[in-house]
């Protein structure tokens, strides 16, 4: 359960990483 949750969180962060960086640099 915990391992599965961590995998989901890591996958969400991987998917969000590029859009988040783009937003961050655009709004710096």
Coordinates of C-alpha atoms in Angstrom, one line a residue:
X1 CA 0.0 0.0 0.0
X2 CA 2.7 2.5 1.1
X3 CA 4.9 1.5 -1.8
X4 CA 2.0 1.8 -4.3
X5 CA 1.1 5.2 -2.9
X6 CA 4.7 6.4 -3.3
X7 CA 4.8 5.1 -6.9
X8 CA 1.6 7.1 -7.7
X9 CA 3.1 10.3 -6.1
X10 CA 6.4 9.9 -8.0
X11 CA 4.5 9.4 -11.2
X12 CA 2.3 12.5 -10.6
X13 CA 5.5 14.6 -9.8
X14 CA 7.2 13.3 -13.0
X15 CA 4.1 14.2 -15.1
X16 CA 3.8 17.7 -13.4
X17 CA 7.6 18.5 -13.4
X18 CA 7.8 20.1 -16.9
X19 CA 4.5 22.1 -16.7
X20 CA 5.5 23.2 -13.2
X21 CA 8.9 24.4 -14.3
X22 CA 7.4 26.2 -17.3
X23 CA 4.9 28.0 -15.0
X24 CA 7.6 28.8 -12.5
X25 CA 10.0 30.3 -15.0
X26 CA 7.2 32.2 -16.8
X27 CA 6.0 33.7 -13.5
X28 CA 9.4 34.2 -11.8

